[in-house]
PDB file of C-alpha atoms in Angstrom:
ATOM      1  CA  MET H 377      26.174  89.220  -5.343  1.00 62.00           C
ATOM      2  CA  ALA H 378      28.016  92.490  -4.654  1.00 61.00           C
ATOM      3  CA  GLU H 379      27.489  93.742  -8.212  1.00 83.00           C
ATOM      4  CA  ARG H 380      23.790  92.863  -8.330  1.00 97.00           C
ATOM      5  CA  VAL H 381      20.988  95.421  -8.110  1.00 98.00           C
ATOM      6  CA  ALA H 382      17.680  94.511  -6.502  1.00 98.00           C
ATOM      7  CA  VAL H 383      14.277  96.165  -6.738  1.00 99.00           C
ATOM      8  CA  VAL H 384      11.894  95.642  -3.831  1.00 99.00           C
ATOM      9  CA  THR H 385       8.397  97.108  -4.139  1.00 98.00           C
ATOM     10  CA  GLY H 386       6.309  98.064  -1.135  1.00 98.00           C
ATOM     11  CA  ALA H 387       9.588  98.345   0.772  1.00 98.00           C
ATOM     12  CA  ALA H 388       8.850 101.263   3.091  1.00 98.00           C
ATOM     13  CA  ARG H 389       7.767  98.957   5.911  1.00 97.00           C
ATOM     14  CA  GLY H 390       6.957  95.417   6.963  1.00 97.00           C
ATOM     15  CA  ILE H 391       8.054  92.474   4.832  1.00 98.00           C
ATOM     16  CA  GLY H 392       9.312  94.767   2.073  1.00 98.00           C
ATOM     17  CA  ALA H 393      11.558  96.747   4.405  1.00 98.00           C
ATOM     18  CA  ALA H 394      12.946  93.598   6.035  1.00 98.00           C
ATOM     19  CA  THR H 395      13.610  92.113   2.599  1.00 98.00           C
ATOM     20  CA  ALA H 396      15.354  95.231   1.313  1.00 98.00           C
ATOM     21  CA  GLN H 397      17.606  95.271   4.379  1.00 98.00           C
ATOM     22  CA  ARG H 398      18.386  91.563   4.104  1.00 98.00           C
ATOM     23  CA  LEU H 399      19.290  91.802   0.404  1.00 98.00           C
ATOM     24  CA  ALA H 400      21.512  94.798   1.176  1.00 98.00           C
ATOM     25  CA  ALA H 401      23.216  92.737   3.891  1.00 97.00           C
ATOM     26  CA  ASP H 402      23.753  90.059   1.245  1.00 97.00           C
ATOM     27  CA  GLY H 403      25.728  92.625  -0.738  1.00 97.00           C
ATOM     28  CA  LEU H 404      23.188  93.871  -3.263  1.00 97.00           C
ATOM     29  CA  ALA H 405      22.464  97.512  -4.029  1.00 98.00           C
ATOM     30  CA  VAL H 406      18.750  97.966  -3.367  1.00 98.00           C
ATOM     31  CA  ALA H 407      16.070 100.183  -4.885  1.00 98.00           C
ATOM     32  CA  VAL H 408      13.488 100.732  -2.148  1.00 98.00           C
ATOM     33  CA  VAL H 409      10.259 101.361  -4.050  1.00 98.00           C
ATOM     34  CA  ASP H 410       7.000 102.545  -2.521  1.00 98.00           C
ATOM     35  CA  LEU H 411       4.036 104.713  -3.436  1.00 98.00           C
ATOM     36  CA  ASP H 412       5.399 107.653  -1.428  1.00 97.00           C
ATOM     37  CA  GLU H 413       9.127 108.215  -1.873  1.00 98.00           C
ATOM     38  CA  THR H 414       9.432 110.045   1.445  1.00 98.00           C
ATOM     39  CA  ALA H 415       8.153 106.894   3.200  1.00 98.00           C
ATOM     40  CA  THR H 416      11.172 104.946   1.927  1.00 98.00           C
ATOM     41  CA  LYS H 417      13.629 107.072   3.921  1.00 98.00           C
ATOM     42  CA  SER H 418      13.650 104.894   7.056  1.00 98.00           C
ATOM     43  CA  THR H 419      14.457 101.756   5.052  1.00 98.00           C
ATOM     44  CA  VAL H 420      17.118 103.518   2.988  1.00 98.00           C
ATOM     45  CA  ASP H 421      18.661 105.028   6.115  1.00 98.00           C
ATOM     46  CA  ALA H 422      18.770 101.638   7.846  1.00 98.00           C
ATOM     47  CA  ILE H 423      20.566 100.126   4.857  1.00 98.00           C
ATOM     48  CA  THR H 424      23.103 102.914   4.486  1.00 98.00           C
ATOM     49  CA  ALA H 425      23.746 103.021   8.250  1.00 98.00           C
ATOM     50  CA  ALA H 426      24.686  99.341   8.039  1.00 98.00           C
ATOM     51  CA  GLY H 427      27.121 100.062   5.210  1.00 97.00           C
ATOM     52  CA  GLY H 428      24.855  99.102   2.337  1.00 97.00           C
ATOM     53  CA  LYS H 429      23.820 100.966  -0.784  1.00 97.00           C
ATOM     54  CA  ALA H 430      20.201 101.962  -1.449  1.00 98.00           C
ATOM     55  CA  VAL H 431      18.032 104.537  -3.140  1.00 98.00           C
ATOM     56  CA  GLY H 432      14.402 105.366  -2.423  1.00 98.00           C
ATOM     57  CA  VAL H 433      12.056 105.588  -5.389  1.00 98.00           C
ATOM     58  CA  GLY H 434       8.415 106.633  -5.422  1.00 98.00           C
ATOM     59  CA  ALA H 435       6.078 104.938  -7.885  1.00 98.00           C
ATOM     60  CA  ASP H 436       2.555 103.598  -8.213  1.00 98.00           C
ATOM     61  CA  VAL H 437       3.236 100.051  -9.397  1.00 98.00           C
ATOM     62  CA  ALA H 438      -0.118  99.949 -11.174  1.00 98.00           C
ATOM     63  CA  ASP H 439       0.819 102.915 -13.402  1.00 98.00           C
ATOM     64  CA  ARG H 440       2.870 101.952 -16.461  1.00 98.00           C
ATOM     65  CA  GLU H 441       4.456 105.363 -16.976  1.00 98.00           C
ATOM     66  CA  GLN H 442       5.541 105.634 -13.344  1.00 98.00           C
ATOM     67  CA  VAL H 443       6.930 102.087 -13.351  1.00 98.00           C
ATOM     68  CA  GLU H 444       8.938 102.544 -16.527  1.00 98.00           C
ATOM     69  CA  SER H 445      10.299 105.856 -15.261  1.00 98.00           C
ATOM     70  CA  ALA H 446      11.233 104.305 -11.907  1.00 98.00           C
ATOM     71  CA  VAL H 447      13.047 101.339 -13.461  1.00 98.00           C
ATOM     72  CA  ALA H 448      14.937 103.652 -15.832  1.00 98.00           C
ATOM     73  CA  ARG H 449      16.005 105.784 -12.862  1.00 98.00           C
ATOM     74  CA  ILE H 450      17.113 102.707 -10.902  1.00 98.00           C
ATOM     75  CA  ALA H 451      19.190 101.448 -13.831  1.00 98.00           C
ATOM     76  CA  SER H 452      20.803 104.878 -14.140  1.00 97.00           C
ATOM     77  CA  GLU H 453      21.547 105.417 -10.430  1.00 97.00           C
ATOM     78  CA  LEU H 454      22.380 101.889  -9.250  1.00 98.00           C
ATOM     79  CA  GLY H 455      22.859  99.826 -12.396  1.00 97.00           C
ATOM     80  CA  PRO H 456      20.672  97.356 -14.325  1.00 98.00           C
ATOM     81  CA  PRO H 457      18.400  95.508 -11.858  1.00 98.00           C
ATOM     82  CA  THR H 458      18.571  91.717 -11.981  1.00 98.00           C
ATOM     83  CA  VAL H 459      16.748  90.850  -8.748  1.00 98.00           C
ATOM     84  CA  LEU H 460      13.089  91.757  -8.323  1.00 99.00           C
ATOM     85  CA  VAL H 461      10.818  91.256  -5.330  1.00 99.00           C
ATOM     86  CA  ASN H 462       7.183  92.088  -6.101  1.00 99.00           C
ATOM     87  CA  ASN H 463       5.908  92.811  -2.607  1.00 98.00           C
ATOM     88  CA  ALA H 464       3.652  95.875  -3.010  1.00 98.00           C
ATOM     89  CA  GLY H 465       0.135  95.172  -1.826  1.00 96.00           C
ATOM     90  CA  VAL H 466      -3.002  96.566  -0.246  1.00 96.00           C
ATOM     91  CA  LEU H 467      -6.026  95.200   1.597  1.00 94.00           C
ATOM     92  CA  ARG H 468      -9.679  96.012   0.988  1.00 95.00           C
ATOM     93  CA  ASP H 469     -11.285  93.232   3.023  1.00 93.00           C
ATOM     94  CA  ASN H 470     -15.012  92.592   2.946  1.00 94.00           C
ATOM     95  CA  LEU H 471     -17.503  89.793   2.461  1.00 96.00           C
ATOM     96  CA  ILE H 472     -18.498  89.212  -1.155  1.00 97.00           C
ATOM     97  CA  PHE H 473     -21.969  90.728  -0.794  1.00 98.00           C
ATOM     98  CA  LYS H 474     -20.492  93.924   0.663  1.00 97.00           C
ATOM     99  CA  MET H 475     -17.475  94.236  -1.636  1.00 97.00           C
ATOM    100  CA  THR H 476     -17.488  97.229  -3.974  1.00 98.00           C
ATOM    101  CA  ASP H 477     -16.074  97.442  -7.468  1.00 98.00           C
ATOM    102  CA  ASP H 478     -13.341  99.692  -6.099  1.00 98.00           C
ATOM    103  CA  ASP H 479     -12.464  97.145  -3.374  1.00 97.00           C
ATOM    104  CA  TRP H 480     -11.997  94.515  -6.065  1.00 98.00           C
ATOM    105  CA  ASP H 481     -10.269  96.671  -8.681  1.00 98.00           C
ATOM    106  CA  THR H 482      -7.788  98.267  -6.274  1.00 98.00           C
ATOM    107  CA  VAL H 483      -6.528  94.982  -4.855  1.00 98.00           C
ATOM    108  CA  LEU H 484      -6.281  93.217  -8.216  1.00 98.00           C
ATOM    109  CA  SER H 485      -4.627  96.261  -9.777  1.00 98.00           C
ATOM    110  CA  VAL H 486      -1.877  96.689  -7.172  1.00 98.00           C
ATOM    111  CA  HIS H 487      -1.071  92.996  -6.753  1.00 98.00           C
ATOM    112  CA  LEU H 488      -1.486  91.612 -10.265  1.00 98.00           C
ATOM    113  CA  ARG H 489      -1.175  94.565 -12.632  1.00 98.00           C
ATOM    114  CA  GLY H 490       1.600  95.941 -10.434  1.00 98.00           C
ATOM    115  CA  ALA H 491       3.600  92.706 -10.534  1.00 98.00           C
ATOM    116  CA  PHE H 492       3.033  92.469 -14.290  1.00 98.00           C
ATOM    117  CA  LEU H 493       4.213  96.020 -15.031  1.00 99.00           C
ATOM    118  CA  VAL H 494       7.280  95.962 -12.800  1.00 99.00           C
ATOM    119  CA  THR H 495       8.308  92.510 -13.975  1.00 99.00           C
ATOM    120  CA  GLN H 496       7.871  93.475 -17.612  1.00 98.00           C
ATOM    121  CA  ALA H 497      10.129  96.487 -17.126  1.00 98.00           C
ATOM    122  CA  VAL H 498      12.817  94.697 -15.086  1.00 98.00           C
ATOM    123  CA  GLN H 499      12.972  91.440 -17.025  1.00 98.00           C
ATOM    124  CA  ALA H 500      14.495  93.237 -20.005  1.00 98.00           C
ATOM    125  CA  HIS H 501      17.592  93.910 -17.878  1.00 98.00           C
ATOM    126  CA  MET H 502      17.655  90.304 -16.673  1.00 98.00           C
ATOM    127  CA  VAL H 503      17.431  88.913 -20.191  1.00 98.00           C
ATOM    128  CA  ALA H 504      20.235  91.208 -21.327  1.00 98.00           C
ATOM    129  CA  ALA H 505      22.389  90.061 -18.395  1.00 97.00           C
ATOM    130  CA  LYS H 506      21.448  86.383 -18.922  1.00 97.00           C
ATOM    131  CA  TRP H 507      20.789  86.213 -15.165  1.00 98.00           C
ATOM    132  CA  GLY H 508      17.865  87.109 -12.946  1.00 98.00           C
ATOM    133  CA  ARG H 509      15.820  86.312  -9.866  1.00 98.00           C
ATOM    134  CA  ILE H 510      12.139  87.160  -9.489  1.00 99.00           C
ATOM    135  CA  VAL H 511      10.301  86.581  -6.210  1.00 99.00           C
ATOM    136  CA  ASN H 512       6.585  87.330  -5.974  1.00 99.00           C
ATOM    137  CA  LEU H 513       4.751  87.664  -2.674  1.00 98.00           C
ATOM    138  CA  SER H 514       1.739  85.382  -2.538  1.00 98.00           C
ATOM    139  CA  SER H 515      -0.019  84.402   0.709  1.00 97.00           C
ATOM    140  CA  THR H 516      -1.700  81.515   2.490  1.00 96.00           C
ATOM    141  CA  SER H 517      -4.861  83.476   1.610  1.00 95.00           C
ATOM    142  CA  ALA H 518      -4.404  82.091  -1.919  1.00 96.00           C
ATOM    143  CA  LEU H 519      -5.936  78.931  -0.447  1.00 95.00           C
ATOM    144  CA  GLY H 520      -9.039  80.885   0.554  1.00 94.00           C
ATOM    145  CA  ASN H 521      -9.822  83.218   3.440  1.00 91.00           C
ATOM    146  CA  ARG H 522     -13.144  84.618   4.598  1.00 92.00           C
ATOM    147  CA  GLY H 523     -13.576  88.301   3.772  1.00 92.00           C
ATOM    148  CA  GLN H 524     -10.725  88.328   1.268  1.00 94.00           C
ATOM    149  CA  VAL H 525     -12.160  87.170  -2.034  1.00 98.00           C
ATOM    150  CA  ASN H 526     -10.263  89.950  -3.830  1.00 98.00           C
ATOM    151  CA  TYR H 527      -6.968  89.410  -1.988  1.00 97.00           C
ATOM    152  CA  SER H 528      -7.228  85.623  -2.280  1.00 98.00           C
ATOM    153  CA  ALA H 529      -7.855  85.865  -6.025  1.00 98.00           C
ATOM    154  CA  ALA H 530      -4.887  88.189  -6.456  1.00 98.00           C
ATOM    155  CA  LYS H 531      -2.525  86.032  -4.406  1.00 98.00           C
ATOM    156  CA  ALA H 532      -3.619  82.861  -6.210  1.00 98.00           C
ATOM    157  CA  GLY H 533      -3.168  84.683  -9.506  1.00 98.00           C
ATOM    158  CA  LEU H 534       0.400  85.555  -8.565  1.00 98.00           C
ATOM    159  CA  GLN H 535       1.180  81.860  -8.241  1.00 98.00           C
ATOM    160  CA  GLY H 536       0.102  81.204 -11.834  1.00 98.00           C
ATOM    161  CA  PHE H 537       1.954  84.334 -12.923  1.00 98.00           C
ATOM    162  CA  THR H 538       5.096  83.032 -11.214  1.00 98.00           C
ATOM    163  CA  LYS H 539       4.969  79.588 -12.795  1.00 98.00           C
ATOM    164  CA  THR H 540       4.508  81.062 -16.274  1.00 98.00           C
ATOM    165  CA  LEU H 541       7.411  83.472 -15.785  1.00 99.00           C
ATOM    166  CA  ALA H 542       9.572  80.499 -14.826  1.00 98.00           C
ATOM    167  CA  ILE H 543       8.658  78.768 -18.093  1.00 98.00           C
ATOM    168  CA  GLU H 544       9.143  81.825 -20.308  1.00 98.00           C
ATOM    169  CA  LEU H 545      12.318  83.226 -18.754  1.00 98.00           C
ATOM    170  CA  GLY H 546      14.162  80.085 -17.726  1.00 98.00           C
ATOM    171  CA  ARG H 547      16.130  79.923 -20.984  1.00 98.00           C
ATOM    172  CA  TYR H 548      17.717  83.246 -20.035  1.00 98.00           C
ATOM    173  CA  ASN H 549      18.937  81.928 -16.670  1.00 98.00           C
ATOM    174  CA  VAL H 550      16.134  83.806 -14.905  1.00 98.00           C
ATOM    175  CA  THR H 551      14.248  82.061 -12.120  1.00 99.00           C
ATOM    176  CA  ALA H 552      10.826  82.989 -10.763  1.00 99.00           C
ATOM    177  CA  ASN H 553       9.403  81.817  -7.456  1.00 99.00           C
ATOM    178  CA  ALA H 554       6.673  82.833  -5.048  1.00 98.00           C
ATOM    179  CA  VAL H 555       6.739  83.108  -1.285  1.00 98.00           C
ATOM    180  CA  ALA H 556       3.429  82.686   0.516  1.00 98.00           C
ATOM    181  CA  PRO H 557       3.563  83.997   4.086  1.00 97.00           C
ATOM    182  CA  GLY H 558       1.140  82.969   6.783  1.00 95.00           C
ATOM    183  CA  PHE H 559       0.407  85.207   9.777  1.00 95.00           C
ATOM    184  CA  ILE H 560       3.204  87.788   9.884  1.00 96.00           C
ATOM    185  CA  GLU H 561       3.292  90.500  12.534  1.00 96.00           C
ATOM    186  CA  THR H 562       3.219  93.765  10.570  1.00 94.00           C
ATOM    187  CA  ALA H 563       1.422  97.094  10.565  1.00 89.00           C
ATOM    188  CA  MET H 564      -0.936  95.605   7.983  1.00 87.00           C
ATOM    189  CA  THR H 565      -2.022  92.745  10.242  1.00 89.00           C
ATOM    190  CA  ALA H 566      -2.354  95.191  13.122  1.00 91.00           C
ATOM    191  CA  ALA H 567      -4.630  97.343  10.968  1.00 85.00           C
ATOM    192  CA  THR H 568      -6.675  94.268  10.098  1.00 83.00           C
ATOM    193  CA  ALA H 569      -7.156  93.545  13.806  1.00 87.00           C
ATOM    194  CA  ALA H 570      -8.266  97.139  14.355  1.00 87.00           C
ATOM    195  CA  ARG H 571     -10.819  96.902  11.549  1.00 79.00           C
ATOM    196  CA  MET H 572     -12.138  93.678  13.082  1.00 81.00           C
ATOM    197  CA  GLY H 573     -12.359  95.343  16.490  1.00 89.00           C
ATOM    198  CA  VAL H 574     -10.047  92.683  17.931  1.00 90.00           C
ATOM    199  CA  ASP H 575      -7.134  93.308  20.297  1.00 94.00           C
ATOM    200  CA  PHE H 576      -3.977  92.675  18.264  1.00 94.00           C
ATOM    201  CA  GLU H 577      -2.200  90.839  21.088  1.00 94.00           C
ATOM    202  CA  LEU H 578      -5.160  88.490  21.479  1.00 93.00           C
ATOM    203  CA  LEU H 579      -5.294  87.973  17.714  1.00 92.00           C
ATOM    204  CA  LYS H 580      -1.596  87.060  17.649  1.00 95.00           C
ATOM    205  CA  LYS H 581      -2.008  84.696  20.594  1.00 95.00           C
ATOM    206  CA  GLY H 582      -4.934  82.952  18.939  1.00 93.00           C
ATOM    207  CA  ALA H 583      -3.065  82.674  15.649  1.00 93.00           C
ATOM    208  CA  ALA H 584       0.037  81.256  17.341  1.00 95.00           C
ATOM    209  CA  GLU H 585      -2.027  78.472  18.882  1.00 94.00           C
ATOM    210  CA  GLN H 586      -2.990  77.326  15.368  1.00 93.00           C
ATOM    211  CA  ILE H 587       0.585  77.376  14.026  1.00 95.00           C
ATOM    212  CA  ALA H 588       2.827  74.320  14.362  1.00 95.00           C
ATOM    213  CA  VAL H 589       5.828  76.274  15.672  1.00 96.00           C
ATOM    214  CA  LYS H 590       3.538  78.064  18.147  1.00 96.00           C
ATOM    215  CA  ARG H 591       4.428  81.608  17.207  1.00 96.00           C
ATOM    216  CA  VAL H 592       3.431  84.154  14.599  1.00 96.00           C
ATOM    217  CA  GLY H 593       5.886  85.079  11.886  1.00 97.00           C
ATOM    218  CA  GLN H 594       8.117  88.129  11.676  1.00 97.00           C
ATOM    219  CA  PRO H 595       9.018  90.032   8.499  1.00 98.00           C
ATOM    220  CA  GLU H 596      12.559  88.691   8.823  1.00 98.00           C
ATOM    221  CA  ASP H 597      11.253  85.108   8.493  1.00 98.00           C
ATOM    222  CA  VAL H 598      10.009  85.941   5.013  1.00 98.00           C
ATOM    223  CA  ALA H 599      13.099  87.986   4.151  1.00 98.00           C
ATOM    224  CA  HIS H 600      15.396  85.023   4.889  1.00 98.00           C
ATOM    225  CA  THR H 601      13.498  82.840   2.422  1.00 98.00           C
ATOM    226  CA  ILE H 602      13.556  85.552  -0.248  1.00 98.00           C
ATOM    227  CA  SER H 603      17.288  85.952   0.338  1.00 98.00           C
ATOM    228  CA  PHE H 604      17.831  82.312  -0.587  1.00 98.00           C
ATOM    229  CA  LEU H 605      15.626  82.495  -3.679  1.00 98.00           C
ATOM    230  CA  ALA H 606      17.521  85.599  -4.841  1.00 98.00           C
ATOM    231  CA  SER H 607      20.911  83.950  -4.374  1.00 98.00           C
ATOM    232  CA  GLU H 608      23.302  82.298  -6.802  1.00 96.00           C
ATOM    233  CA  GLY H 609      22.667  79.016  -5.018  1.00 97.00           C
ATOM    234  CA  ALA H 610      18.979  78.977  -5.918  1.00 98.00           C
ATOM    235  CA  GLY H 611      19.604  78.751  -9.655  1.00 98.00           C
ATOM    236  CA  PHE H 612      17.873  75.363  -9.979  1.00 98.00           C
ATOM    237  CA  VAL H 613      14.795  76.378  -7.988  1.00 98.00           C
ATOM    238  CA  SER H 614      12.137  77.935 -10.209  1.00 98.00           C
ATOM    239  CA  GLY H 615       8.376  77.995 -10.581  1.00 98.00           C
ATOM    240  CA  GLN H 616       7.898  77.089  -6.921  1.00 98.00           C
ATOM    241  CA  VAL H 617       5.595  78.400  -4.200  1.00 98.00           C
ATOM    242  CA  ILE H 618       7.159  78.281  -0.735  1.00 98.00           C
ATOM    243  CA  TYR H 619       4.777  78.685   2.193  1.00 97.00           C
ATOM    244  CA  VAL H 620       6.457  80.564   5.045  1.00 97.00           C
ATOM    245  CA  ALA H 621       3.765  79.854   7.582  1.00 96.00           C
ATOM    246  CA  GLY H 622       5.299  77.982  10.511  1.00 96.00           C
ATOM    247  CA  GLY H 623       3.737  74.695   9.458  1.00 95.00           C
ATOM    248  CA  PRO H 624       1.366  73.102   6.949  1.00 89.00           C
ATOM    249  CA  SER H 625      -1.435  75.370   5.742  1.00 67.00           C
ATOM    250  CA  SER H 626      -4.993  74.356   4.972  1.00 54.00           C
ATOM    251  CA  GLY H 627      -5.275  72.917   1.474  1.00 50.00           C
ATOM    252  CA  LEU H 628      -1.626  71.822   1.219  1.00 48.00           C
TER     253      LEU H 628
END
């Protein structure tokens, strides 16, 4: 994997940062992509300090021009990318009767349009190389979650997107899979607790009681699974949705 180049979106923090660092540890050069390029510095620094190779790239994944420019820069600075992790995401939680057009459009745009644009740009390099790995970040919210009709729709949509990519790109030795995390301890879940007016420690404790392994997840739990799906050994795994949730999730 030492000659492979990976692109990880939303990699300035949380699951994206953990994934970028894990892929770098696996021997890949990593493009750390986020909306604000300066925010990628901590992830890039962590990778380079550990002896890895990384570059930070700023781009709005929902903007075609920015995406195409970013992928061209990555190919020039690191080499043609053949591993892609579509992780960029945002939350605009609200009940359906309170949800605004902007709440809906923003979430669907970043998650679905963003994954579409970045994948479209990167897959050309994968097809040319006759090798590729695509991992899309879904969520247990794809099964339904109160106050997240926009997020749930986007994450469910990414599962259909993933399965179709697997069908279309399989002949080029490109696999596509989705990872669907459950409760993962990140700044995003902490912000959700704050919006709910709930103490984060109490929220984590309550969540852990509902999880089979009796703990909440860490970003590294998701990164380990993505590492496998991005590996040479996962070449016969495609079109799958793997729930990284500490146990069975509702609806499974």
